mmCIF file of C-alpha atoms in Angstrom:
data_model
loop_
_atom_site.group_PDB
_atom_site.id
_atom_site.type_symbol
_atom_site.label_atom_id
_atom_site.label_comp_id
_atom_site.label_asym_id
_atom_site.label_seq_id
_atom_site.Cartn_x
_atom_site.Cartn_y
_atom_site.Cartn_z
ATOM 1 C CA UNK A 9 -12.478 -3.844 -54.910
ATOM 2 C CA UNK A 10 -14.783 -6.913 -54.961
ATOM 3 C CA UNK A 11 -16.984 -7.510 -52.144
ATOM 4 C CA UNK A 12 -16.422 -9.406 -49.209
ATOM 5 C CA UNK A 13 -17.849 -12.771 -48.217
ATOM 6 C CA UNK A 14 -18.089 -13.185 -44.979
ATOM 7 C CA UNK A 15 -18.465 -16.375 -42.894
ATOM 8 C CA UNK A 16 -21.353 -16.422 -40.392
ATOM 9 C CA UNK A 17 -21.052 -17.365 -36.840
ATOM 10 C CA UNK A 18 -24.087 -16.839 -33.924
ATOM 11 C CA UNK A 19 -23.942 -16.722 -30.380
ATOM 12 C CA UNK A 20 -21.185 -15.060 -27.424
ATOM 13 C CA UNK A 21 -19.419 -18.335 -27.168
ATOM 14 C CA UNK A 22 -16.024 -18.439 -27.910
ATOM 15 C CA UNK A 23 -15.283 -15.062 -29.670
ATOM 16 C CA UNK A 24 -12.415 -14.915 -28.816
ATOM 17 C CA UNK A 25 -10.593 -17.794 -30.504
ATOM 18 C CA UNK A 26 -13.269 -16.884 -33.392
ATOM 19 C CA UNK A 27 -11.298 -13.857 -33.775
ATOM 20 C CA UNK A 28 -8.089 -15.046 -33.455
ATOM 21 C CA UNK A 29 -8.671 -17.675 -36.078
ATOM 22 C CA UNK A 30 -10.302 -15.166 -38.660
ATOM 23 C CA UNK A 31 -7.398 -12.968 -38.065
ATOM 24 C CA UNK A 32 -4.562 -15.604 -38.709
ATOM 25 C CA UNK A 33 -7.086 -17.309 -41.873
ATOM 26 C CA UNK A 34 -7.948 -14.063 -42.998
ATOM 27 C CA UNK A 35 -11.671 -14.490 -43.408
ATOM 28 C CA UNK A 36 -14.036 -12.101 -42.289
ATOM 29 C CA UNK A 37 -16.765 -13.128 -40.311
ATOM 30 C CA UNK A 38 -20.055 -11.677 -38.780
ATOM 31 C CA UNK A 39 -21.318 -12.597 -35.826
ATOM 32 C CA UNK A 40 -25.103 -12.443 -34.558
ATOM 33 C CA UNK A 41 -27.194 -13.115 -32.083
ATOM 34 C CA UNK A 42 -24.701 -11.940 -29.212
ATOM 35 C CA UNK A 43 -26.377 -12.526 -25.785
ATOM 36 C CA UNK A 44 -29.478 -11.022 -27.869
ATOM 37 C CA UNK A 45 -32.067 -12.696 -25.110
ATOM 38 C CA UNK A 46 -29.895 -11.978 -22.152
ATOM 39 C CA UNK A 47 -30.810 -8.948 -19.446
ATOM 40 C CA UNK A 48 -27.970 -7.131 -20.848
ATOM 41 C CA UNK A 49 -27.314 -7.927 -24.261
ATOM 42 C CA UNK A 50 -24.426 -7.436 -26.288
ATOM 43 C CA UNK A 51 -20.857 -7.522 -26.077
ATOM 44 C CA UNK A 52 -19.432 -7.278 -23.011
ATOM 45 C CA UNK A 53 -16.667 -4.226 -21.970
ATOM 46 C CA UNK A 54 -13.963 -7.211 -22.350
ATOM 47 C CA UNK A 55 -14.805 -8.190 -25.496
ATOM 48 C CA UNK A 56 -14.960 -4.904 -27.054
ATOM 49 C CA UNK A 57 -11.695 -3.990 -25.446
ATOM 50 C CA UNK A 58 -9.881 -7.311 -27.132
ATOM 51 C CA UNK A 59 -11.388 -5.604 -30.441
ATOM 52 C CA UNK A 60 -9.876 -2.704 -29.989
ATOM 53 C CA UNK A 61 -6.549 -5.226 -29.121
ATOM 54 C CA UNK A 62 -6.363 -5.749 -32.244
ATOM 55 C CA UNK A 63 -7.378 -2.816 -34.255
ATOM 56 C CA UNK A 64 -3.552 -2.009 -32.347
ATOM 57 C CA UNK A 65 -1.729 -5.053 -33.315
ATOM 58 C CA UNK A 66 -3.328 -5.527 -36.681
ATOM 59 C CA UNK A 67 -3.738 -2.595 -39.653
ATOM 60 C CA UNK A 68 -6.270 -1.977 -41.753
ATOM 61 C CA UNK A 69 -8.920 -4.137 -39.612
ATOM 62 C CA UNK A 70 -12.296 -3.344 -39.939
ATOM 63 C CA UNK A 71 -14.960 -3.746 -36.762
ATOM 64 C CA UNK A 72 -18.584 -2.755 -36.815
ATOM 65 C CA UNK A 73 -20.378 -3.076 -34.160
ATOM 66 C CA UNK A 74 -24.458 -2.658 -34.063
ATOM 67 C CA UNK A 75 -26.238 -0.617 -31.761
ATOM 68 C CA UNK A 76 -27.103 -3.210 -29.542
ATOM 69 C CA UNK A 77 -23.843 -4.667 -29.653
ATOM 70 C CA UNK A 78 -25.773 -7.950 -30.703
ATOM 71 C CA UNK A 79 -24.333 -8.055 -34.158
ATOM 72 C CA UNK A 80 -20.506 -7.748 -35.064
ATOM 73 C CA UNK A 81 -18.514 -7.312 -38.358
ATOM 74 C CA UNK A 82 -14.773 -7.620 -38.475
ATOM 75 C CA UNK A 83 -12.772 -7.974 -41.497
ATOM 76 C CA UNK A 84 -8.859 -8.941 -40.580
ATOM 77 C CA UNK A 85 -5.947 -6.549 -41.396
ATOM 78 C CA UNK A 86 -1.989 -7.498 -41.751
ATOM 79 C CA UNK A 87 -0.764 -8.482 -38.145
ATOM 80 C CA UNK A 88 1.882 -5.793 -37.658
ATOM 81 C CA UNK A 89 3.467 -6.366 -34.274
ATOM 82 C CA UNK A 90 5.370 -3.412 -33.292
ATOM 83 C CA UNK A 91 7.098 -1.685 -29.893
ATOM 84 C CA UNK A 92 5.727 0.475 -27.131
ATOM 85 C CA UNK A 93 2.437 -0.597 -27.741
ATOM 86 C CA UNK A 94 -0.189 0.280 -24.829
ATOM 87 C CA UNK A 95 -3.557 -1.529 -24.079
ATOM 88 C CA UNK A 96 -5.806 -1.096 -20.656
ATOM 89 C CA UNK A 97 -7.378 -4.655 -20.327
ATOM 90 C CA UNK A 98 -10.101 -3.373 -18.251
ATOM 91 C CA UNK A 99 -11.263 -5.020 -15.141
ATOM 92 C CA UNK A 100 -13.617 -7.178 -15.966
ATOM 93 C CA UNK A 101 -11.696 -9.994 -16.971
ATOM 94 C CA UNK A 102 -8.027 -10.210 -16.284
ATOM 95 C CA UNK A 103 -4.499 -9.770 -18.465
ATOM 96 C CA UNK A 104 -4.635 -13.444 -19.509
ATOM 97 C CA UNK A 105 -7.875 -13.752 -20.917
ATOM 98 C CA UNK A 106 -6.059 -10.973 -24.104
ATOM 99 C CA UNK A 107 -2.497 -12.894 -23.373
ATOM 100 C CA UNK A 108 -2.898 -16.005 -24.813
ATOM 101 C CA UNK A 109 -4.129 -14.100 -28.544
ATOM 102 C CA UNK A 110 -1.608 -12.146 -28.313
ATOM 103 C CA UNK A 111 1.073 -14.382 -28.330
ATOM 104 C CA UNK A 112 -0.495 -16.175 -31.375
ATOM 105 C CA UNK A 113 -0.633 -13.437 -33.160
ATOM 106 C CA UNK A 114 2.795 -11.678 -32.371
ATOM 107 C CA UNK A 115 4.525 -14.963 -33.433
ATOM 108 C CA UNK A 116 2.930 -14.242 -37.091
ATOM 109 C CA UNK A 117 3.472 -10.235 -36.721
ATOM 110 C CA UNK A 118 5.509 -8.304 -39.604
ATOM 111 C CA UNK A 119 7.909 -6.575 -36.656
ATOM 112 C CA UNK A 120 8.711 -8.168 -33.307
ATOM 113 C CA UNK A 121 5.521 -7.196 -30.683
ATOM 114 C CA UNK A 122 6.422 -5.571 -27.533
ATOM 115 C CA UNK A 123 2.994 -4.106 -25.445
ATOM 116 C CA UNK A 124 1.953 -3.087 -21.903
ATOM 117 C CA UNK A 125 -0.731 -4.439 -20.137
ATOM 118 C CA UNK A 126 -2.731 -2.988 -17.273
ATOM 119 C CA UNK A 127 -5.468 -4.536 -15.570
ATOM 120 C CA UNK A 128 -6.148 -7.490 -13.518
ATOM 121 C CA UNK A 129 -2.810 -9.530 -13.141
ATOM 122 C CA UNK A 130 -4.077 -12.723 -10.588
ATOM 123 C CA UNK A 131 -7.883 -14.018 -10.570
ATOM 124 C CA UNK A 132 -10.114 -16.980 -9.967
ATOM 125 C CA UNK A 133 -11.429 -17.259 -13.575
ATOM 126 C CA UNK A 134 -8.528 -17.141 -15.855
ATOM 127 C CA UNK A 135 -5.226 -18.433 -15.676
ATOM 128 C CA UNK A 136 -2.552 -16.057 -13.896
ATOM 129 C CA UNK A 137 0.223 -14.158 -15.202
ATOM 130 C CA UNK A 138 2.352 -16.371 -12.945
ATOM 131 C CA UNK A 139 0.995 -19.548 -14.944
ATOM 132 C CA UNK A 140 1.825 -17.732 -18.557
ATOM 133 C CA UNK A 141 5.241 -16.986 -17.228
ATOM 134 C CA UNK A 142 5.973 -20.612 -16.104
ATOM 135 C CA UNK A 143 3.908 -22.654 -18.497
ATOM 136 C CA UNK A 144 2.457 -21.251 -21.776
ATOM 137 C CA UNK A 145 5.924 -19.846 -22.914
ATOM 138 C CA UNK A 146 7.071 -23.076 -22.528
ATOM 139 C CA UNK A 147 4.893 -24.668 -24.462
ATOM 140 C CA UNK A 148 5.634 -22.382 -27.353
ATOM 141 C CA UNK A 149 9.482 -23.476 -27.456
ATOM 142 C CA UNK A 150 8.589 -26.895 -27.890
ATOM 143 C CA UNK A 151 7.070 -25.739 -31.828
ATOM 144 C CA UNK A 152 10.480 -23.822 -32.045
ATOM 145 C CA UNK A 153 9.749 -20.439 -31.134
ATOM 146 C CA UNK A 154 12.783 -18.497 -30.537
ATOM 147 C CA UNK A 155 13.460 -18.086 -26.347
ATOM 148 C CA UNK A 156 15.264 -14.888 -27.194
ATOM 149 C CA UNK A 157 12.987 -12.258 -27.227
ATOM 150 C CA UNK A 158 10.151 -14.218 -25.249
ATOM 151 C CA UNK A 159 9.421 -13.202 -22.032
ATOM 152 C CA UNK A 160 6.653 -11.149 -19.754
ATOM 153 C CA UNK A 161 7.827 -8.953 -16.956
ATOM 154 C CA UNK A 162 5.432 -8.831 -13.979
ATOM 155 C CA UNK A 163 6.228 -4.646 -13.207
ATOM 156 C CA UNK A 164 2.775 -4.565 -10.496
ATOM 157 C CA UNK A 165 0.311 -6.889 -9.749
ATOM 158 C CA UNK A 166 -3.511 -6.259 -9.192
ATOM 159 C CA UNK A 167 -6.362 -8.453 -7.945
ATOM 160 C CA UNK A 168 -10.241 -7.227 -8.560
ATOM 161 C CA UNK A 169 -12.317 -5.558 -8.022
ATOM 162 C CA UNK A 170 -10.010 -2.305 -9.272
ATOM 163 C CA UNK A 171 -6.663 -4.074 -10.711
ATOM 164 C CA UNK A 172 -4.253 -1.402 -11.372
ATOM 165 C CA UNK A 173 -1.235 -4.100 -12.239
ATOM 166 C CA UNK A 174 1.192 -4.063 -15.179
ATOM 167 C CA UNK A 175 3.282 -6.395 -17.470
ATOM 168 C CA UNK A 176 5.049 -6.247 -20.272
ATOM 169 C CA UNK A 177 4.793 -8.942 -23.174
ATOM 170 C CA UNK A 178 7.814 -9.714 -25.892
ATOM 171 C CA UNK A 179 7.042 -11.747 -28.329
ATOM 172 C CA UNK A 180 9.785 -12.904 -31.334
ATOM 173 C CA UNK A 181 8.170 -12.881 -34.808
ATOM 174 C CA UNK A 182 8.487 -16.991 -36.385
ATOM 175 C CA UNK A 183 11.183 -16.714 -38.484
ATOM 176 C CA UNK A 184 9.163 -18.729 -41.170
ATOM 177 C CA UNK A 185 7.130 -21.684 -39.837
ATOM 178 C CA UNK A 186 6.389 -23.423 -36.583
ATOM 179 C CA UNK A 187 7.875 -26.722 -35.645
ATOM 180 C CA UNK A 188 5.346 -29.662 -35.946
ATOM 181 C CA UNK A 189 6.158 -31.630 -33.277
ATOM 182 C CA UNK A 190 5.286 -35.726 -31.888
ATOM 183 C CA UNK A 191 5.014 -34.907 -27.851
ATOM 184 C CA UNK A 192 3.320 -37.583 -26.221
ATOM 185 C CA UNK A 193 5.596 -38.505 -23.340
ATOM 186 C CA UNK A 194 4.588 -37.073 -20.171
ATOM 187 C CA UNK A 195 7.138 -38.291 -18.003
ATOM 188 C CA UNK A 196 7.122 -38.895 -14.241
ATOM 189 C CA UNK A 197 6.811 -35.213 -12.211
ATOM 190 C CA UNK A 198 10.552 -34.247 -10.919
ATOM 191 C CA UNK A 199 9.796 -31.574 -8.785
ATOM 192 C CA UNK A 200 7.105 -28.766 -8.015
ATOM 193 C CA UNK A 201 7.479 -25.496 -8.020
ATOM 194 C CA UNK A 202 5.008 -22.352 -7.249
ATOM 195 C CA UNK A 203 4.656 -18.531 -6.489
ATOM 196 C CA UNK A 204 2.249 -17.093 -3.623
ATOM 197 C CA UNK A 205 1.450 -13.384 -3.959
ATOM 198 C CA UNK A 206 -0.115 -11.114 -1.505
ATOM 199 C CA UNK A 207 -1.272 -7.446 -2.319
ATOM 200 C CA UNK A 208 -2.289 -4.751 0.252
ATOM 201 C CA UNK A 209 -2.964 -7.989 2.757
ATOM 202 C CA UNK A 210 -0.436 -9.056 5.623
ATOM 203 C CA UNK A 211 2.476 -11.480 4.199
ATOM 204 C CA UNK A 212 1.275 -14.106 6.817
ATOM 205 C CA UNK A 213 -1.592 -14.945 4.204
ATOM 206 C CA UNK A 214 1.080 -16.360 2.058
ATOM 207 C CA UNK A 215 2.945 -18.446 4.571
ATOM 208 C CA UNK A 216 -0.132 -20.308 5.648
ATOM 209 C CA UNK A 217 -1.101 -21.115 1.854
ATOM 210 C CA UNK A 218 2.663 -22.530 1.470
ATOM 211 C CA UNK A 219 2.674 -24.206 4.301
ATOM 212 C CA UNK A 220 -0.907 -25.897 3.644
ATOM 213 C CA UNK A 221 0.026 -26.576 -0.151
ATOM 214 C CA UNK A 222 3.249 -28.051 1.374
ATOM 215 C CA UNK A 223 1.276 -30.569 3.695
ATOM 216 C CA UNK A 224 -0.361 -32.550 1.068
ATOM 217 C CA UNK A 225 2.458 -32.375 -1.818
ATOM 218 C CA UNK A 226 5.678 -33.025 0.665
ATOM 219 C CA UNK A 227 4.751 -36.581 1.557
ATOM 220 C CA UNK A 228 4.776 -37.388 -2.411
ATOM 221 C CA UNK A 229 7.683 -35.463 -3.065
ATOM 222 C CA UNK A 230 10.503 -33.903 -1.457
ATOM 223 C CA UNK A 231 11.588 -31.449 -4.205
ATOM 224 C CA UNK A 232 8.735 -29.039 -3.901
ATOM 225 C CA UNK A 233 9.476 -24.994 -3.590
ATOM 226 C CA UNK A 234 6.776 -22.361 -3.560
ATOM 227 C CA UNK A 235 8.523 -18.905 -3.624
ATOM 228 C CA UNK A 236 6.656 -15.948 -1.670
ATOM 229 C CA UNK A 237 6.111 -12.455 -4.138
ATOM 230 C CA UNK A 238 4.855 -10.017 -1.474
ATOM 231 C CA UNK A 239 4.063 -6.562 -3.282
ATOM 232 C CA UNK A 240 3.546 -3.046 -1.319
ATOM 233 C CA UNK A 241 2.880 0.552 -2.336
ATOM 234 C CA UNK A 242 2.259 0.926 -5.881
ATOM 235 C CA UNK A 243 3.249 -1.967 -6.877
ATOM 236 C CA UNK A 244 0.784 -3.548 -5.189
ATOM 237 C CA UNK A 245 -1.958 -2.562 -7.213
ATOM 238 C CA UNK A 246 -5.327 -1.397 -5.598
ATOM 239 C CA UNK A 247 -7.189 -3.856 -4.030
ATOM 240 C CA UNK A 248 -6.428 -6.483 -1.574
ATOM 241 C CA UNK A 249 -6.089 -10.003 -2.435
ATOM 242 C CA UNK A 250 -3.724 -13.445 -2.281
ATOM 243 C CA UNK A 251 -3.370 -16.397 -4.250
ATOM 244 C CA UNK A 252 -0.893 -19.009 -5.247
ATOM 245 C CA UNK A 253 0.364 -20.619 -8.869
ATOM 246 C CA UNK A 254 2.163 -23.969 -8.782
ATOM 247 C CA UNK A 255 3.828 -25.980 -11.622
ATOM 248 C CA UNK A 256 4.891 -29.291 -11.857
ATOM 249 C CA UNK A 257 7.454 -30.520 -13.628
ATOM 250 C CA UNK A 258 8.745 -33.703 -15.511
ATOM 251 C CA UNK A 259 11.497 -35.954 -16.247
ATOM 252 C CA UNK A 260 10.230 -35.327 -20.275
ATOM 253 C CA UNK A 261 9.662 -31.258 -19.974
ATOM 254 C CA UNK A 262 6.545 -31.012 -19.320
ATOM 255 C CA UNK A 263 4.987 -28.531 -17.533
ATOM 256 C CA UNK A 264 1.636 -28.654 -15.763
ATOM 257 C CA UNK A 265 0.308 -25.877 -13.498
ATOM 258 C CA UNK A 266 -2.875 -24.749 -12.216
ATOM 259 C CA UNK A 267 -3.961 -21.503 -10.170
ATOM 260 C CA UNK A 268 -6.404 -19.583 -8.161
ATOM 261 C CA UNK A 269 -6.714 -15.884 -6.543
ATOM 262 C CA UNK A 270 -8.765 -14.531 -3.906
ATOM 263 C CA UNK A 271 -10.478 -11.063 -3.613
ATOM 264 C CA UNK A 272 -13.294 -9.409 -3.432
ATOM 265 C CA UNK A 273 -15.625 -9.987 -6.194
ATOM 266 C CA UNK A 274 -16.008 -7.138 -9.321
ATOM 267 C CA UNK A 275 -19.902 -6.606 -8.354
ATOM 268 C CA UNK A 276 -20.410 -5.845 -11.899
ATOM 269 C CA UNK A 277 -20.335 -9.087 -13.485
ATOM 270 C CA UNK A 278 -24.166 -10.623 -14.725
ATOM 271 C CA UNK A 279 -23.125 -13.750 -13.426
ATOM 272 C CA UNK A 280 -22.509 -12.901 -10.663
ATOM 273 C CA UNK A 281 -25.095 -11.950 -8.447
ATOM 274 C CA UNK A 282 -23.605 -12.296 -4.603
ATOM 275 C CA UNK A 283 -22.984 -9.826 -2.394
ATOM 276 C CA UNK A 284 -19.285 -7.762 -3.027
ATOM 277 C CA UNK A 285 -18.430 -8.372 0.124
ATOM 278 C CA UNK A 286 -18.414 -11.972 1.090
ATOM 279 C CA UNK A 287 -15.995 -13.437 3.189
ATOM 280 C CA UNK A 288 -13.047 -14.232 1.430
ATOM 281 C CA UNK A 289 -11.724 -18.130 1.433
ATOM 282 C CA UNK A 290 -9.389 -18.868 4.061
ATOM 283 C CA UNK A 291 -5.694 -18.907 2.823
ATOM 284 C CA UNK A 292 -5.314 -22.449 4.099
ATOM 285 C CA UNK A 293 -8.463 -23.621 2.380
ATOM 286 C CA UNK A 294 -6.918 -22.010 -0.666
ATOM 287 C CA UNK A 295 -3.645 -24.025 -0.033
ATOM 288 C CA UNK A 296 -4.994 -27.466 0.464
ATOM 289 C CA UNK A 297 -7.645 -27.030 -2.916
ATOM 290 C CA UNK A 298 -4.314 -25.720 -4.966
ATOM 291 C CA UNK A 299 -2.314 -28.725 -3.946
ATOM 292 C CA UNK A 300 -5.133 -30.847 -4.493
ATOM 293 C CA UNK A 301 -6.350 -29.478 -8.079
ATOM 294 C CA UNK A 302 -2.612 -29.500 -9.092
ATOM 295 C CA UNK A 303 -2.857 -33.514 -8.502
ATOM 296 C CA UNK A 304 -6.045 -33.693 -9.828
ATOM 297 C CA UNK A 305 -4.463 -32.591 -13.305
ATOM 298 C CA UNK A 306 -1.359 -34.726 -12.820
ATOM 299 C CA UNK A 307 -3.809 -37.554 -12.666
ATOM 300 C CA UNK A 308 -5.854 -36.937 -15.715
ATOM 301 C CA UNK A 309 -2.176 -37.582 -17.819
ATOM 302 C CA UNK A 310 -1.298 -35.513 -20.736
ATOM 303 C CA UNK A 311 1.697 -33.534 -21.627
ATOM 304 C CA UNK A 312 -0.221 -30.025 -20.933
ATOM 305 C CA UNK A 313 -2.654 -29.428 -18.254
ATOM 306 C CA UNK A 314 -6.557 -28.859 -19.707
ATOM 307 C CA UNK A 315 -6.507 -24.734 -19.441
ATOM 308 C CA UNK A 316 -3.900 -24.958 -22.359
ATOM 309 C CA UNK A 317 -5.063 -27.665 -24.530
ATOM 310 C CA UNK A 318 -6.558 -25.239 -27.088
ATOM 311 C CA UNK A 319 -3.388 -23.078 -27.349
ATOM 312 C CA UNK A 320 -1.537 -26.707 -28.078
ATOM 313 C CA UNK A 321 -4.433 -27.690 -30.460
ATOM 314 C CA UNK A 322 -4.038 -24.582 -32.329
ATOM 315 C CA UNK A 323 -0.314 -24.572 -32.786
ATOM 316 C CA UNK A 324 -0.421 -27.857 -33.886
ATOM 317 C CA UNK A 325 -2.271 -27.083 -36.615
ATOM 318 C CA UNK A 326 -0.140 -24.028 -37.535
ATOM 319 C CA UNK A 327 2.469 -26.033 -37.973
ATOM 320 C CA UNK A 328 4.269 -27.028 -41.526
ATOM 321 C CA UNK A 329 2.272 -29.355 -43.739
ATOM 322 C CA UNK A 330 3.667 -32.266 -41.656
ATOM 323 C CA UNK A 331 2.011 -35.031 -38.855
ATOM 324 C CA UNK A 332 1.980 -33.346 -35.313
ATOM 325 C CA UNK A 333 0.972 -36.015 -32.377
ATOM 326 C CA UNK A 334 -0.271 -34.363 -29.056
ATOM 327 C CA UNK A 335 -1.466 -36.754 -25.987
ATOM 328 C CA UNK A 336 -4.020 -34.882 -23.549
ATOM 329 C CA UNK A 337 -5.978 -35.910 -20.609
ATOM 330 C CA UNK A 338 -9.837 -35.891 -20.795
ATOM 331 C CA UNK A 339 -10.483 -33.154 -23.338
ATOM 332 C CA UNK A 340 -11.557 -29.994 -21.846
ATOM 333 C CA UNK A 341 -15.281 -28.069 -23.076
ATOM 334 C CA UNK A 342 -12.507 -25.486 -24.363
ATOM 335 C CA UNK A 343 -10.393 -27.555 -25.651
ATOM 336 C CA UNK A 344 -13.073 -29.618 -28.037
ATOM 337 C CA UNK A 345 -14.485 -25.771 -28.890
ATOM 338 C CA UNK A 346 -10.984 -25.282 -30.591
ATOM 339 C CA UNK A 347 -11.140 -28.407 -32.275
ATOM 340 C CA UNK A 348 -14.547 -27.564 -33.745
ATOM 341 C CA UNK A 349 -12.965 -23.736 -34.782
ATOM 342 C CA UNK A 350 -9.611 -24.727 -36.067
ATOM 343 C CA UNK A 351 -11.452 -27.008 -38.387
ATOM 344 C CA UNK A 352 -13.625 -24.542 -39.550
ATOM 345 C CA UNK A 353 -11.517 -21.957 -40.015
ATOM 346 C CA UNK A 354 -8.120 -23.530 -41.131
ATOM 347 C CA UNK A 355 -9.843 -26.927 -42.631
ATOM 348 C CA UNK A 356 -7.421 -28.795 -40.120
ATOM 349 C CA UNK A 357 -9.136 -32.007 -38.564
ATOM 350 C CA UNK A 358 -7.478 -34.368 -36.240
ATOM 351 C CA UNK A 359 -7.372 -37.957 -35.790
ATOM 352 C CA UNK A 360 -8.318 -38.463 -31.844
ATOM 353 C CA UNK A 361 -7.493 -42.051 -30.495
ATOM 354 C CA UNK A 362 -8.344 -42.542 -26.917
ATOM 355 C CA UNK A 363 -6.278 -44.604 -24.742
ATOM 356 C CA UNK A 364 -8.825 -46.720 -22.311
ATOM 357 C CA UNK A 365 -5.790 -48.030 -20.203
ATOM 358 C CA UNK A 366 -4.527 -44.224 -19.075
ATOM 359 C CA UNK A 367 -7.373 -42.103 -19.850
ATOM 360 C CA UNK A 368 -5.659 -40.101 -22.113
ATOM 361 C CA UNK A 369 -6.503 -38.869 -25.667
ATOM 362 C CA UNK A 370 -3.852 -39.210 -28.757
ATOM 363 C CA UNK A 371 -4.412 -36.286 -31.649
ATOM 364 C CA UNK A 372 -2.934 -36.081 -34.674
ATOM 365 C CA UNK A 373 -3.347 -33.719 -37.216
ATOM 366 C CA UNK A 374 -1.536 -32.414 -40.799
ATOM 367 C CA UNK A 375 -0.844 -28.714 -40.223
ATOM 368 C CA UNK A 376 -2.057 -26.171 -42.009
ATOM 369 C CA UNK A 377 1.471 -25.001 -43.655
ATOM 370 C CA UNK A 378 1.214 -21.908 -41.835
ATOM 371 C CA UNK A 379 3.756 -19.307 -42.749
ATOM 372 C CA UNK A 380 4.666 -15.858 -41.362
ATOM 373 C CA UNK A 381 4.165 -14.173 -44.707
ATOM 374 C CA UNK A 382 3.628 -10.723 -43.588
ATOM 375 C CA UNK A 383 7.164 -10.217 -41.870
ATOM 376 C CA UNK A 384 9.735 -8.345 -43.326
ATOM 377 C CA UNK A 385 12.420 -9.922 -45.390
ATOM 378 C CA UNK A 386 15.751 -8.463 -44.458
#
């Protein structure tokens, strides 16, 4: 066997798509300098866990990890996919943060991927399970992923600092290529919809962060339901917490959502040096900023809100060897980070034209002629 090049990368940032997109290209790649000058350098517990993530979906990956955890090796295997697959996310960052890979990959898999998740369902710093239900799934049947087979169940919810919820992710296998797609129509917003949740707190909390949400987006439209998901006993996870996911929709299918969760803070977390037990925000506080961030997003213009626009960026260029045209709002730091990677790794660059009049961004790209190779042909 001949030996293996492998592209180099430096720094913490991003390792995550880095991954990804070394697993889909398969190009091994070394990363150094992790947090090397930080107090606690390394990977994090998070990082190494969405490793291990896909030493389960993929086979025959390699990882090597130094000492220090400043340096890392991996050399991709053949995504695999499979049933009755098992992963505990940890608890210092929640079930989305390994979600939105996942998907990516299972689409590309050689069987159809079914896995459970436990960890942290609903926080402040990545998007909730709520949001993936409602918006990112979406998304992916607009580039022609099947809807049968696609789904996550929500069987318990947990907030930090402990977690302790539980979903479980299906994800179709492509049956050849994605769709490239033009999608640059966002439409007027029809309605609004949204979920509160409450765990191990009185169901009050809820009902005042509907009815404050409710105060600011009734007067601009009437079609606006926010559905209350009260959990208890084990389903409830095991810590107390609330929060609130809304989604707005429009006249051309878009779907733009935003979200937020309160609880006590993981104490662990570098970053975050305040004491464990603050006060927590008031639920009508958290109502009104919701409401308000969910306009805030309709305003910027765009046909997906700026937490997905590398997931849209990245299936874009996925797509066939054919034009795909995207419009965004003002492109997120994440979003131009995936524009830097996908270029990198799958030598797809797109044409940005920004629109002065609305604000908005128009990409278009030539996919990559990305096809699901690895599945089995029946």
């Amino acid at each position: 066997m001949g030996k293996v090049s492998y592209m180099k990368l430096k720094g913490s940032q991003n390792l995550r798509i880095r991954l990804l997109l070394a697993t889909l290209s398969s190009k091994s790649i070394v990363i150094e300098d992790i947090r090397a000058d930080a107090t606690w350098p390394g990977l994090r517990s998070h990082e190494v866990s969405f490793l291990r993530l896909l030493e389960k979906v993929c086979d025959d990956c390699v990882v090597e990890i130094n000492e220090t955890g400043t340096k890392l090796k991996y050399k991709p295997g053949i995504i695999m996919g499979g049933r009755h697959l098992v992963h505990d996310c940890g608890v210092s960052r929640s079930i989305s943060y390994f979600l939105e890979p996942l998907i990516v990959l299972g689409l590309f898999g050689k069987k159809p991927l079914t896995i459970r998740l436990k960890g942290i369902t609903n926080d402040s710093k990545d998007p909730s399970i709520d949001t993936f239900r409602s918006t990112t799934l979406p998304i992916l049947k607009q580039f022609g992923v099947p809807s049968e087979g696609l789904e996550l169940k929500i069987e318990s919810r947990g907030v930090a600092p402990k977690g302790g919820g539980e979903v479980v992710l299906s994800v179709p296998m492509v049956p050849n290529s994605l769709k490239a797609i033009k999608w640059v129509d966002e439409g007027l917003v029809k309605r609004i919809r949204g979920v509160s949740f409450s765990t191990r707190v009185s169901v009050q909390f809820e009902n005042t962060m509907i009815h404050a949400a409710r105060g600011i987006l009734n007067p601009l439209l009437s079609d606006v339901h926010i559905f209350t998901d009260h959990k208890a006993g084990a389903q409830a996870g095991m810590s107390p917490g609330y929060g609130i996911s809304l989604v707005a929709e429009t006249t051309s299918g878009c779907v733009i959502s935003v979200d937020t969760a309160v609880s006590y803070s993981r104490g662990e977390d570098d970053t975050d040096l305040e004491d464990d037990r603050k006060d927590l925000i008031p639920a009508e506080e958290v109502g009104e900023q919701i409401a308000s961030a969910l306009l805030g997003e309709i305003k910027q213009g765009g046909v997906v809100d700026s937490t997905h626009q590398g997931l849209l960026f990245l299936l874009c260029a996925l797509c066939p060897k054919d034009v795909s045209e995207v419009r965004v709002g003002k492109l997120s730091p994440y979003g131009i980070e995936a524009l830097r990677h996908i270029r990198d790794f799958l030598g797809v660059k797109f044409v940005m034209k920004p629109d002065a009049s609305t604000g908005t961004v128009n990409l278009m790209c030539l996919g990559s002629g990305f096809q699901n190779l690895s599945r089995k042909v029946s």
